[in-house]
Coordinates of C-alpha atoms and ligand atoms in Angstrom, one line a residue:
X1 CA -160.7 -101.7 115.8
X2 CA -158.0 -101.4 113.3
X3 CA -154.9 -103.9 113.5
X4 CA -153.0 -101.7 110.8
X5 CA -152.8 -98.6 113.1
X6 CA -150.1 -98.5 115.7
X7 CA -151.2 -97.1 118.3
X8 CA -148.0 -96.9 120.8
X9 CA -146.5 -94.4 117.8
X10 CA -148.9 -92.3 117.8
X11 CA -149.9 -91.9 121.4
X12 CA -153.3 -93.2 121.4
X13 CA -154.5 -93.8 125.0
X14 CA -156.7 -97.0 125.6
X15 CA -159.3 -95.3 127.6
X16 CA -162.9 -93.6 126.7
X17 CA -163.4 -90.5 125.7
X18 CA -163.8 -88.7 129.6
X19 CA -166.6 -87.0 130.8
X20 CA -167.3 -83.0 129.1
X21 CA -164.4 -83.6 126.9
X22 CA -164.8 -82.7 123.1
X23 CA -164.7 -86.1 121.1
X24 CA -161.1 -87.3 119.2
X25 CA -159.3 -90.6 117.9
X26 CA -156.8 -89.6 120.9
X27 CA -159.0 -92.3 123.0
X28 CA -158.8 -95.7 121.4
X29 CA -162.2 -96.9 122.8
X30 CA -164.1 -94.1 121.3
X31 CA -165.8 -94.5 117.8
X32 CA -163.9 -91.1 116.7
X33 CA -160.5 -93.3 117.1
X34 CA -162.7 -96.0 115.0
X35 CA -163.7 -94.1 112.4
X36 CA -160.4 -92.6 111.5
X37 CA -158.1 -95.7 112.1
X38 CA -160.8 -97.8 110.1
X39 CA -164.0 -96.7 108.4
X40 CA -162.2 -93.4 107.4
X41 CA -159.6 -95.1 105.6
X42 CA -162.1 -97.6 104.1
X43 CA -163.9 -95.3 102.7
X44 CA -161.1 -93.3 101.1
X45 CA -160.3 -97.0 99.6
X46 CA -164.1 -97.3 98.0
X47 CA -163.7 -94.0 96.5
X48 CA -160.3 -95.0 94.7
X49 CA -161.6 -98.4 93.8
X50 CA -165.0 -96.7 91.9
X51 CA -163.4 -94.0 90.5
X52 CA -161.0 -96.6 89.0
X53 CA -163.8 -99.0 88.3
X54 CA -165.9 -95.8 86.0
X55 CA -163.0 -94.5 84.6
X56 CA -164.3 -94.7 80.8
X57 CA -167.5 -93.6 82.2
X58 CA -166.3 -90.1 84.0
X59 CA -163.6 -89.8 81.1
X60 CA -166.5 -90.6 78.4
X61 CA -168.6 -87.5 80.5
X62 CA -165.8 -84.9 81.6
X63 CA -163.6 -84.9 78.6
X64 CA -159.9 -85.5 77.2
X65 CA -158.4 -83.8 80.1
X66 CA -159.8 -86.0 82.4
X67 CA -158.1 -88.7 81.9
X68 CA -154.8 -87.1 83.4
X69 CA -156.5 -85.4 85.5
X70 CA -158.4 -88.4 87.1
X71 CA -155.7 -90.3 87.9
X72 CA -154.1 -87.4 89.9
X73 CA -157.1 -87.4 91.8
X74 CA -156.5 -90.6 92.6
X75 CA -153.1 -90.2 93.3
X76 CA -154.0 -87.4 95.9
X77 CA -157.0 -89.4 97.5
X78 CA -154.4 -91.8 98.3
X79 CA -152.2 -90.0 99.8
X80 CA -154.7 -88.5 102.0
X81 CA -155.5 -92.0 103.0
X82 CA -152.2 -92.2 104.1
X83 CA -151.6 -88.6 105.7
X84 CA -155.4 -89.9 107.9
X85 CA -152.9 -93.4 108.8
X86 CA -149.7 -92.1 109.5
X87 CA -151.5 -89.6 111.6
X88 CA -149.9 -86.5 109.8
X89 CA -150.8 -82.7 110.5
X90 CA -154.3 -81.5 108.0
X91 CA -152.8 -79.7 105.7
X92 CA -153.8 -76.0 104.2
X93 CA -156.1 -76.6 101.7
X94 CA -155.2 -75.0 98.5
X95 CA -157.0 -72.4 95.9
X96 CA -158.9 -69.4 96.4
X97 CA -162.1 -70.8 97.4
X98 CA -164.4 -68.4 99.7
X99 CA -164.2 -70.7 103.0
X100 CA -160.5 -71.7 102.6
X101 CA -159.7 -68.9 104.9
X102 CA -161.8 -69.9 108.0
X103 CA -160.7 -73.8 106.9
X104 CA -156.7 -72.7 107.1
X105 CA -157.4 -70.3 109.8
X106 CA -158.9 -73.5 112.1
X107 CA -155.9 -75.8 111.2
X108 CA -153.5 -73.3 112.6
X109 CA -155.7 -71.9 115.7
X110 CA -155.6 -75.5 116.8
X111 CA -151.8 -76.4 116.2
X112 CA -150.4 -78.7 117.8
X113 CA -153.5 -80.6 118.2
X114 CA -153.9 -80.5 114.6
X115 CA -153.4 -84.3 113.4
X116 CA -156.1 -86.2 112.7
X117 CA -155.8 -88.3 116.1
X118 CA -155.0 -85.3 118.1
X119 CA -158.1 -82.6 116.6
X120 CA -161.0 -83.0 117.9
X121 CA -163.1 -85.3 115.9
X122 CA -165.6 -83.1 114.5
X123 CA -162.8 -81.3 112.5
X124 CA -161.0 -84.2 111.5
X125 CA -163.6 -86.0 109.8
X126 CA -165.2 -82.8 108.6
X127 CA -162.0 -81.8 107.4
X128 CA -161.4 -85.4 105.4
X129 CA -164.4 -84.6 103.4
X130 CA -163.2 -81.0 102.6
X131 CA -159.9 -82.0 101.6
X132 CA -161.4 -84.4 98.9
X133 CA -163.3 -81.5 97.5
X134 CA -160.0 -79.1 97.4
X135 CA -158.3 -82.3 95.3
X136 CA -161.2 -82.0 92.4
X137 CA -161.4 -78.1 92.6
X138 CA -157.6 -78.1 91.8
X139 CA -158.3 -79.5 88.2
X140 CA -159.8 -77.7 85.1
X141 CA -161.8 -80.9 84.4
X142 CA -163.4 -82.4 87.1
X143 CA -164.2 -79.4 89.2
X144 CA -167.7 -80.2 89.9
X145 CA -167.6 -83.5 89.4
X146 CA -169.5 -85.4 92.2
X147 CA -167.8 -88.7 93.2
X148 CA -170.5 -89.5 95.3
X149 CA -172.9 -89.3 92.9
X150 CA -173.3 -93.3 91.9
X151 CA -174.2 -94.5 95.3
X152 CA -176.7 -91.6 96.0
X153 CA -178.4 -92.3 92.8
X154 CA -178.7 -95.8 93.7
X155 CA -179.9 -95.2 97.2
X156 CA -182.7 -92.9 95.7
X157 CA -183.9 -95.2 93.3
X158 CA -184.5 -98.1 95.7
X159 CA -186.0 -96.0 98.0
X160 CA -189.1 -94.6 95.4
X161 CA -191.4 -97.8 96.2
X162 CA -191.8 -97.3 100.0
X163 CA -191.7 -93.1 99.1
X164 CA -194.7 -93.9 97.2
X165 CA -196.8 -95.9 100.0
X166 CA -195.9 -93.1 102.5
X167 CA -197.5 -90.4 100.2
X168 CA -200.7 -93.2 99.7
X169 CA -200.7 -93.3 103.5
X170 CA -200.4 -89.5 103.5
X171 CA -202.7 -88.4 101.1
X172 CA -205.0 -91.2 102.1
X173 CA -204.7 -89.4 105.7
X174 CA -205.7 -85.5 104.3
X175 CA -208.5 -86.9 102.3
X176 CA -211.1 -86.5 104.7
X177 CA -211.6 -83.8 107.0
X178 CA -209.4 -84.4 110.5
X179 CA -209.7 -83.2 114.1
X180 CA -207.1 -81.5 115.4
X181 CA -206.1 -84.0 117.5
X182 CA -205.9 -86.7 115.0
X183 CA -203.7 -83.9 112.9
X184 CA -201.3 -83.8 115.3
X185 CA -200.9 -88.1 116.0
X186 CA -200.5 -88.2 112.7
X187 CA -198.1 -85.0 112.4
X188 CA -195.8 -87.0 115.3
X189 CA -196.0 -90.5 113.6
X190 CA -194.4 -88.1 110.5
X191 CA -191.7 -86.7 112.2
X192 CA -190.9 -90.3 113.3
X193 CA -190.7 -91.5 109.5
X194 CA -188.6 -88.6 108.7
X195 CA -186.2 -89.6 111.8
X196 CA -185.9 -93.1 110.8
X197 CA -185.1 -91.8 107.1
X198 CA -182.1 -91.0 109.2
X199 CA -180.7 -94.1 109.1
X200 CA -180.8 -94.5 105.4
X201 CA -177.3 -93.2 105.6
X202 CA -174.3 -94.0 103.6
X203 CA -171.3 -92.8 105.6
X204 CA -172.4 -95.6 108.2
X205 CA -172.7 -98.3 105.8
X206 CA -169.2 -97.2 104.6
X207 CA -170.6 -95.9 100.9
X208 CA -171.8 -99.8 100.5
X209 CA -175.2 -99.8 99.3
X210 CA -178.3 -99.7 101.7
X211 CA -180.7 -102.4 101.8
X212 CA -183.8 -101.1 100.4
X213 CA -186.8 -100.8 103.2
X214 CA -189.5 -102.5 101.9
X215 CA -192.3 -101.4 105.0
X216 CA -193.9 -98.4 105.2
X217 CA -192.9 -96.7 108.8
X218 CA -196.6 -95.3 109.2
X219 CA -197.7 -98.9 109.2
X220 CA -199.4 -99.3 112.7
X221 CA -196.9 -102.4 113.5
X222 CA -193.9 -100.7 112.3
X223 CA -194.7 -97.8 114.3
X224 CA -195.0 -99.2 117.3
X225 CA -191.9 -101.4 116.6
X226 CA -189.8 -97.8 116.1
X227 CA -191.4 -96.4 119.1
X228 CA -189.4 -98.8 121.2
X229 CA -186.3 -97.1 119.8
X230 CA -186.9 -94.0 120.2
X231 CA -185.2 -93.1 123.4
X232 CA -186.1 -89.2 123.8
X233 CA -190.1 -88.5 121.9
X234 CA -190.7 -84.5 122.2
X235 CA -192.9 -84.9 119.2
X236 CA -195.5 -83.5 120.3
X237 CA -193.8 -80.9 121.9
X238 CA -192.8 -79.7 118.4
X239 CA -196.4 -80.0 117.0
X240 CA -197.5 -77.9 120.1
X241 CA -195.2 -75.4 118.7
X242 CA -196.3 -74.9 115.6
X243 CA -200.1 -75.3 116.1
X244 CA -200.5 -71.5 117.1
X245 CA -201.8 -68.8 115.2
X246 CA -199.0 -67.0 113.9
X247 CA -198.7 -65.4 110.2
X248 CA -195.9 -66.4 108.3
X249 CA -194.6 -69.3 110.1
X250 CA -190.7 -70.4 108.8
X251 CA -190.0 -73.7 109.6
X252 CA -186.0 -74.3 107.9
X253 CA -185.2 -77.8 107.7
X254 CA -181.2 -78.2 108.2
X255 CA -181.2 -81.1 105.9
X256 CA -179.2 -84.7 106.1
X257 CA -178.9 -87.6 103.6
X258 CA -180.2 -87.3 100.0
X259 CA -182.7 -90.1 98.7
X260 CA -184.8 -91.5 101.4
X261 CA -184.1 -89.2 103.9
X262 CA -185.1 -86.0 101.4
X263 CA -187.9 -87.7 100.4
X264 CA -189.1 -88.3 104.2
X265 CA -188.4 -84.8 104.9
X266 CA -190.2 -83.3 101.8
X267 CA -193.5 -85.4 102.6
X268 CA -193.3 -84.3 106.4
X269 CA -193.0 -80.2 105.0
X270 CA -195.6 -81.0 102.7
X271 CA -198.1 -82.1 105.4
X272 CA -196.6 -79.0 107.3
X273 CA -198.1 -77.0 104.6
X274 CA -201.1 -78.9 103.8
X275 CA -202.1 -78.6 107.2
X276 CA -201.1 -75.1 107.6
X277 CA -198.6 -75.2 110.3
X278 CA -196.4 -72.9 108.5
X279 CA -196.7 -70.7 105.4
X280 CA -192.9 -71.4 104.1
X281 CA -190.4 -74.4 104.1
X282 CA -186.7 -73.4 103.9
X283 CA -184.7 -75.9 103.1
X284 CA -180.6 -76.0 103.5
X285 CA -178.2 -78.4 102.0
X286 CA -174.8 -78.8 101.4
X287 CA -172.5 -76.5 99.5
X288 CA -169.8 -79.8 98.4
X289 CA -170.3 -83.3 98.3
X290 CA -170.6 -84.3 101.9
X291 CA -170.1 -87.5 104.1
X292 CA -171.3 -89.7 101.4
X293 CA -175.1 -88.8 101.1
X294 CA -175.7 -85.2 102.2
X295 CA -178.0 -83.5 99.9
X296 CA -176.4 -80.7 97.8
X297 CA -179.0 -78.5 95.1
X298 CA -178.0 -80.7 92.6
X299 CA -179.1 -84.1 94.7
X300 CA -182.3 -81.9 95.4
X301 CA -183.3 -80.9 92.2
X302 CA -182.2 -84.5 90.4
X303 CA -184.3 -86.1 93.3
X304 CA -187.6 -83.8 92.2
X305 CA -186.7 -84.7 88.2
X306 CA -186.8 -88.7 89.2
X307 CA -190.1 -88.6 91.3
X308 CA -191.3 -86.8 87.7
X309 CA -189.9 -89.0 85.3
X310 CA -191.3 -92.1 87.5
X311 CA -193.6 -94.7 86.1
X312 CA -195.3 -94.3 89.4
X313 CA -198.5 -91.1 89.3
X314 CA -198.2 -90.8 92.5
X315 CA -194.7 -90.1 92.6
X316 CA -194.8 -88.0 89.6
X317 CA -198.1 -85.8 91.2
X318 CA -196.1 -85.3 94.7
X319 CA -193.2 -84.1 92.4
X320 CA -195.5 -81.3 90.3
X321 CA -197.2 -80.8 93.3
X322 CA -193.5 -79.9 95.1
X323 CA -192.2 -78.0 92.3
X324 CA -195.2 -75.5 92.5
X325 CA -194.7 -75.0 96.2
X326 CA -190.9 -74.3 94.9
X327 CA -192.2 -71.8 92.4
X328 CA -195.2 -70.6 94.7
X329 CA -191.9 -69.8 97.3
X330 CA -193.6 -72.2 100.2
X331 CA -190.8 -74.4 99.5
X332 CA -187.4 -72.2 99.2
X333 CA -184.0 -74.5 98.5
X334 CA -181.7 -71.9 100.2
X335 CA -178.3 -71.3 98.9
X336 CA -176.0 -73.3 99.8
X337 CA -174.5 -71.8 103.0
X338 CA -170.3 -72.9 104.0
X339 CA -170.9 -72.7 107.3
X340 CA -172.5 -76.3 106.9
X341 CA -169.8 -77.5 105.3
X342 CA -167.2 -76.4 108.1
X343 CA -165.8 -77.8 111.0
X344 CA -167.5 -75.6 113.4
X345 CA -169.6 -76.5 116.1
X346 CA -173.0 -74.6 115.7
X347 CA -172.5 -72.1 118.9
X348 CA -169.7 -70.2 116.7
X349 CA -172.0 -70.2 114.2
X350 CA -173.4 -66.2 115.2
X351 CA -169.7 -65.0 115.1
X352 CA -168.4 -67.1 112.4
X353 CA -171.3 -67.1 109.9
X354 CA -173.5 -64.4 111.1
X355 CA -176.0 -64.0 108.3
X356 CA -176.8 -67.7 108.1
X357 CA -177.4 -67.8 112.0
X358 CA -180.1 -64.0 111.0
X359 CA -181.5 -66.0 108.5
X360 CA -182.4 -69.2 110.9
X361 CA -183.5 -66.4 113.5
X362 CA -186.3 -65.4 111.4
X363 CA -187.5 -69.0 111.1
X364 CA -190.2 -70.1 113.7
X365 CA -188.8 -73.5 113.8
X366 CA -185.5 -74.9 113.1
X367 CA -185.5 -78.7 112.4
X368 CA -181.5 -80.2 112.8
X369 CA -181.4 -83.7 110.9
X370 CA -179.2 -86.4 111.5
X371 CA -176.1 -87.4 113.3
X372 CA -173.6 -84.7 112.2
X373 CA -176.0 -82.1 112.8
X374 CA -176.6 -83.5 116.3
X375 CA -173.0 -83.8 117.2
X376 CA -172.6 -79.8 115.9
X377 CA -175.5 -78.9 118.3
X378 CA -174.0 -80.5 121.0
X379 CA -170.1 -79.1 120.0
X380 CA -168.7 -83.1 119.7
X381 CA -168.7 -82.8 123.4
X382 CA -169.2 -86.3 125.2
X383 CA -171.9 -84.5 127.8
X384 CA -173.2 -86.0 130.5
X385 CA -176.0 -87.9 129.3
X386 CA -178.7 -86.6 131.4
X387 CA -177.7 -83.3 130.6
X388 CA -180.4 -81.2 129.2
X389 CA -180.5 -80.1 125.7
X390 CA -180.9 -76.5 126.0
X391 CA -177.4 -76.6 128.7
X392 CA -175.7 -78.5 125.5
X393 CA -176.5 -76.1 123.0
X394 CA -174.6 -73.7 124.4
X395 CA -176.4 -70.8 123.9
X396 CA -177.1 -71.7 120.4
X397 CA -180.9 -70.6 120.0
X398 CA -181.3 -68.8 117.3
X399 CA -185.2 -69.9 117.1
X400 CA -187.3 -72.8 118.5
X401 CA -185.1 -76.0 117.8
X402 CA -185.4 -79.4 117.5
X403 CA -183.1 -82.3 116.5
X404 CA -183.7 -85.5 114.9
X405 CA -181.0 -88.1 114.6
X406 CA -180.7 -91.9 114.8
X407 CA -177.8 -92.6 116.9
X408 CA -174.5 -93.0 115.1
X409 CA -171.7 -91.8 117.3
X410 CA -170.9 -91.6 121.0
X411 CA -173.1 -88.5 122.3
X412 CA -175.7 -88.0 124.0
X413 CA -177.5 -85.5 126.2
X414 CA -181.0 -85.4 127.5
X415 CA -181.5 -89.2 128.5
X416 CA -183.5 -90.0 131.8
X417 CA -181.6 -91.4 135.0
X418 CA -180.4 -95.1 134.5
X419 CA -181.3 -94.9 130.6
X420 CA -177.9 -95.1 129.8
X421 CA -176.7 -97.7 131.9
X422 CA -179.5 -99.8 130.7
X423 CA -178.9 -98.7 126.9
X424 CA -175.5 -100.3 127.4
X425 CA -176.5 -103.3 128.6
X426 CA -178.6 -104.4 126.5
X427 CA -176.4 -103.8 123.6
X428 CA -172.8 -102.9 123.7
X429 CA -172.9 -101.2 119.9
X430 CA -176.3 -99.0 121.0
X431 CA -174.2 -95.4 120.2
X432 CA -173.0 -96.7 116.8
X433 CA -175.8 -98.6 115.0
X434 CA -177.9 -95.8 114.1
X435 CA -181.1 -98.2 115.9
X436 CA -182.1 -96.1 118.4
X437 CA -183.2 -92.3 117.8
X438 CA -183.9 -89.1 119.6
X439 CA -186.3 -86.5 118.8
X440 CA -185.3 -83.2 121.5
X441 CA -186.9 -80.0 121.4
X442 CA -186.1 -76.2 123.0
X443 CA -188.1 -73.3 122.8
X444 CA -186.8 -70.2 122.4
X445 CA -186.1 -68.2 125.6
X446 CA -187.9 -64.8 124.9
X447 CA -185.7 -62.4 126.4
X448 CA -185.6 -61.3 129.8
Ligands
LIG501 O1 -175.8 -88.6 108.0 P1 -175.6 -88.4 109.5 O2 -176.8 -88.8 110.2 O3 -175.2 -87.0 109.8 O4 -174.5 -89.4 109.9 C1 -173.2 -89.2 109.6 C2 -172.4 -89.3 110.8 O5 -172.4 -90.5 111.5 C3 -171.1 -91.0 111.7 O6 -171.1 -92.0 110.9 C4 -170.9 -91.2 113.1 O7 -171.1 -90.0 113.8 C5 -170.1 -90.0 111.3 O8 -169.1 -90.5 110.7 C6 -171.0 -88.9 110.8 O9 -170.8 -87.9 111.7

């Protein structure tokens, strides 16, 4: 935990986050009171220190007024650093973009528990990220400039080798004609590579770059090793639902982490189509650059022009091949929705964003990816955790759901008795490590 933050100033009790209470740095022995004293701050430096270090670079891109303009960013990121320290109020964010209002709306609803020990957690560090954008969208130059962009490139490039031996495996796999049954052990062991792409996550390693994986996941050996970290498997609950005859499936994938991760997720919606499990793949990223290595229709689009320009045919095929489901419409990139880039827990999401949560409606499936995600579903709240998934979601169904995350913060619903306990002794940092995984599923209550 961080020695620099003092804790008796700002009220910071040394106890856990309780039972049913929404998470926040309030509780010192929580990871939200970790992640704001230490890894927010720490990132916030990395971000100063690159932008410093590719000055000439963004200059050399952006233009004259950039220079200036660059170093007030700076300026501003570090000040934010030190409003997230010194435990100050979130302030109104600026400008006349469309989702200020419900942004500067939140901050005031929640007054006095508006500082970033005292919000709840979700906001805070959702709010971090949006603040960083508001500092670039108050300049003429560097508007949409990405400042994640360096590491995300990096992460995607290292990650092509092992993309290319899961579409071998894949393709290898559709080649010959499958039973149904064999179809859907190898759908599951899939949805298991696309989960650990999940970890390939650079808001956890603190923007540093990832160490490149160098197995394939749907090796036998490797699947059986992630297996034993996968602590909730409703795989094949989710391959039961989709394996019905039904025209014109929709299966929306609420997308994570660019590079690896998109890559995982576009061979898994490939196979979905291949194997015609659904007619149509929506995908839906990230409006602003987001916790490090969200994807945004920039990162998707750049991601498809690497695969193309790769040395590698079978990268380059899987990228043509993808690009004529996009122009074919069974792949769709959706635009960009704000909601996903708000603080909001997903249950406000029919009152707060109402045609996003229409458009999930009409999807058959709805697939949540990664740890944010997972802690919207479950509205930050540290739930009980053999609490069942469907009692966590609040009555947020808009479709069948599942979620897919490795575990990266300290939530959890849906475990068996004693899992827990057992979880936590056998390793003290299980919640934080982004190890273990769950894959939870919910049908859709038709109604009564
Ligand atoms: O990319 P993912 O899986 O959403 O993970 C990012 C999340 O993990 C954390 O590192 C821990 O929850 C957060 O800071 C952030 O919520």
């Amino acid at each position: 935990m961080s020695d620099s933050f003092d804790v008796t100033k700002y009220n910071i009790a040394n106890e856990h986050t309780p039972l049913s209470e929404q998470l926040t740095a309030h509780y010192k022995k929580s990871y939200a009171f970790y992640t704001m004293s230490t890894r927010v701050p720490i990132i916030l430096t990395t971000i100063i220190d690159r932008l410093t270090r590719e000055k000439d670079n963004i200059n050399a891109k952006y233009g004259e007024l950039s220079k200036d303009e660059l170093k007030q960013c700076i300026g501003e990121i570090s000040k934010l650093k030190y409003e997230v320290q010194t435990d100050k109020e979130m302030r109104e964010l600026p400008g006349n973009e469309s989702d200020q209002y419900e942004w500067n709306k939140l901050i005031k609803d929640i007054a006095p528990n508006n500082t970033y020990f005292s919000a709840v957690w979700l906001y805070s560090e959702c709010y971090v990220y949006r603040r960083l954008k508001s500092i670039f969208e108050e300049t003429v130059s560097l508007k949409d400039f990405d400042y994640f962009e360096q590491p995300k490139e990096i992460e995607l490039s290292k990650s092509l080798p092992v993309i290319s031996s899961v579409i071998k495996s894949v393709q290898e796999f559709s080649s010959v004609f499958r039973t149904s049954s064999e179809i859907e052990e190898f759908f599951c062991n899939l949805l298991k590579q696309d989960l650990w792409g999940n970890r390939n996550d650079l808001s956890i390693t603190l923007g540093e770059e990832i160490e490149a994986n160098t197995c394939n996941p749907l090796d036998k050996a490797n699947i059986e090793k992630f297996n034993s970290d996968l602590l909730i498997d409703q795989t094949h609950d989710i391959y039961k639902c989709l394996n019905i005859d039904k025209e014109n499936k929709i299966v929306d994938v609420i997308c994570d982490n660019s590079g690896f991760e998109l890559l995982s997720d576009l061979i898994l919606c490939d196979f979905i189509i291949h194997h015609k499990l659904a007619s149509k793949i929506r995908f839906r990223v990230k409006t602003i650059p987001w916790f490090i290595s969200d994807v945004t229709s920039k990162d998707f689009y750049y991601t498809l022009s690497e695969l193309e320009k790769s040395e590698d045919e079978t990268l380059r095929e899987a990228s043509n091949k993808w690009k004529k489901y996009l122009e074919n419409g069974q792949f769709v990139l959706e635009p960009a929705h704000h909601f996903f880039t708000s603080a909001y827990e997903f249950y406000k999401m029919e009152r707060i964003a109402p045609d996003l949560y229409q458009s999930i409606a009409e999807s058959y499936l709805a697939i949540f990816k990664g740890d944010l995600n997972y802690r919207k579903l479950l509205g930050d709240i540290n739930w009980n955790p053999t609490s069942d998934f469907r009692t966590a979601l609040n009555n947020f169904q808009p479709t069948n759901l599942c979620a897919m995350r490795t575990v990266k913060a300290d939530l959890i619903c849906g475990l068996k008795p004693g899992q827990y306990e057992d979880l936590w002794e056998m390793d003290e940092k299980w919640m934080t490590t982004g190890q273990y995984g769950v894959i939870q599923f919910v049908e859709k209550k038709s109604a009564a």
